[in-house]
Amino acid sequence: EDQVTQSPEALRLQEGESSSLNCSYTVSGLRGLFWYRQDPGKGPEFLFTLYSAGEEKEKERLKATLTKKESFLHITAPKPEDSATYLCAVQPSKSSLGFKTIFGAGTRLFVKA
Amino acid sequence: DGGITQSPKYLFRKEGQNVTLSCEQNLNHDAMYWYRQDPGQGLRLIYYSQIVNDFQKGDIAEGYSVSREKKESFPLTVTSAQKNPTAFYLCASSARANYGYTFGSGTRLTVV
């Protein structure tokens, strides 16, 4: 069964304390892996797409990496405004629904000043 | 600016009542989606549409219905058959199947 698991569920950091969020996936072939940021009461905001193992993408203090089994979202020197829930999503290359995207439950990040 | 507009932001449903959530996009995207978000769970797919006049059931379609009469619009109706409709509903669109989604700001539905 296709599955996406994010860890930890919640992460509390001090401002400037770098860390990583994990997204482990089990799918029958990977079409793409996506990271989103979601603020409370709002819709998710697209961050990155990764398509193949070894690929990396960066945006400001965020860097996403991909292996054959997992993806990491590295946060360098976070600021309080980075506090949000980060969602990982996977699109299997083989799915009865054709273009199904499977979302993880998310990691809630809190950055304290 | 291009984007997705969901309305209303908050919606209250009485027992036995059908309600419709609006989703409009001006991104010229072919594919549109409806997701449901519950606390502690990942987003779950309700319905999706890849082209006008065509839509497919997702994982939790029971008690919901959709239409896609225009490229820009993909309304979701929550029927009285949906026994636990209280949730945060998100509409999304994408230019291509393996591209990231653009999401709307969501509709929070509560049963009263």
CSV table of C-alpha atoms in Angstrom, one decimal, chain A residues 31-32 34 36 38 40-46 48-49 51 85 87 91 96-106, chain B residues 9 33 35 37 40-45 48 50 56-59 88 90 97-106 108:
chain,number,residue,atom,x,y,z
A,31,ARG,CA,6.4,10.3,-10.2
A,32,GLY,CA,7.1,13.2,-7.9
A,34,PHE,CA,6.2,17.6,-3.1
A,36,TYR,CA,4.2,22.4,1.1
A,38,GLN,CA,0.6,25.5,5.7
A,40,PRO,CA,-3.1,27.9,10.5
A,41,GLY,CA,-6.5,28.2,8.9
A,42,LYS,CA,-5.0,28.6,5.4
A,43,GLY,CA,-4.4,26.4,2.4
A,44,PRO,CA,-1.0,24.8,1.8
A,45,GLU,CA,1.6,26.8,-0.2
A,46,PHE,CA,3.7,24.9,-2.7
A,48,PHE,CA,9.3,22.2,-3.9
A,49,THR,CA,9.0,19.3,-6.3
A,51,TYR,CA,11.5,13.9,-9.1
A,85,THR,CA,3.0,23.0,9.4
A,87,LEU,CA,3.4,18.8,4.5
A,91,GLN,CA,2.6,11.0,-6.4
A,96,SER,CA,-5.6,3.2,-10.0
A,97,LEU,CA,-6.6,6.9,-9.7
A,98,GLY,CA,-4.2,8.0,-12.3
A,99,PHE,CA,-3.0,11.2,-10.7
A,100,LYS,CA,-3.4,10.4,-7.1
A,101,THR,CA,-1.3,12.4,-4.6
A,102,ILE,CA,-0.8,11.0,-1.1
A,103,PHE,CA,-0.2,13.5,1.7
A,104,GLY,CA,1.5,12.9,5.0
A,105,ALA,CA,0.0,14.2,8.2
A,106,GLY,CA,2.6,17.0,8.4
B,9,LYS,CA,-14.6,30.8,4.4
B,33,TYR,CA,-9.1,18.6,-6.9
B,35,TYR,CA,-9.5,17.5,-0.4
B,37,GLN,CA,-8.4,17.9,6.1
B,40,GLY,CA,-3.8,14.8,12.8
B,41,GLN,CA,-4.5,13.3,9.4
B,42,GLY,CA,-3.1,13.9,5.9
B,43,LEU,CA,-5.2,15.5,3.2
B,44,ARG,CA,-7.7,13.0,1.8
B,45,LEU,CA,-8.9,13.2,-1.8
B,48,TYR,CA,-10.7,15.3,-8.9
B,50,GLN,CA,-8.7,16.4,-15.3
B,56,GLN,CA,-13.4,10.9,-10.9
B,57,LYS,CA,-14.0,9.7,-7.3
B,58,GLY,CA,-11.2,9.9,-4.8
B,59,ASP,CA,-10.7,7.9,-1.7
B,88,PHE,CA,-11.6,21.9,6.6
B,90,LEU,CA,-9.4,22.5,0.4
B,97,ALA,CA,-0.5,15.9,-13.2
B,98,ASN,CA,3.1,15.8,-11.9
B,99,TYR,CA,3.3,19.5,-11.0
B,100,GLY,CA,2.7,21.0,-7.5
B,101,TYR,CA,-0.7,22.1,-6.6
B,102,THR,CA,-2.0,25.6,-6.0
B,103,PHE,CA,-4.5,25.5,-3.1
B,104,GLY,CA,-7.3,27.8,-2.2
B,105,SER,CA,-7.6,29.3,1.3
B,106,GLY,CA,-10.1,26.6,2.4
B,108,ARG,CA,-14.3,25.3,7.3
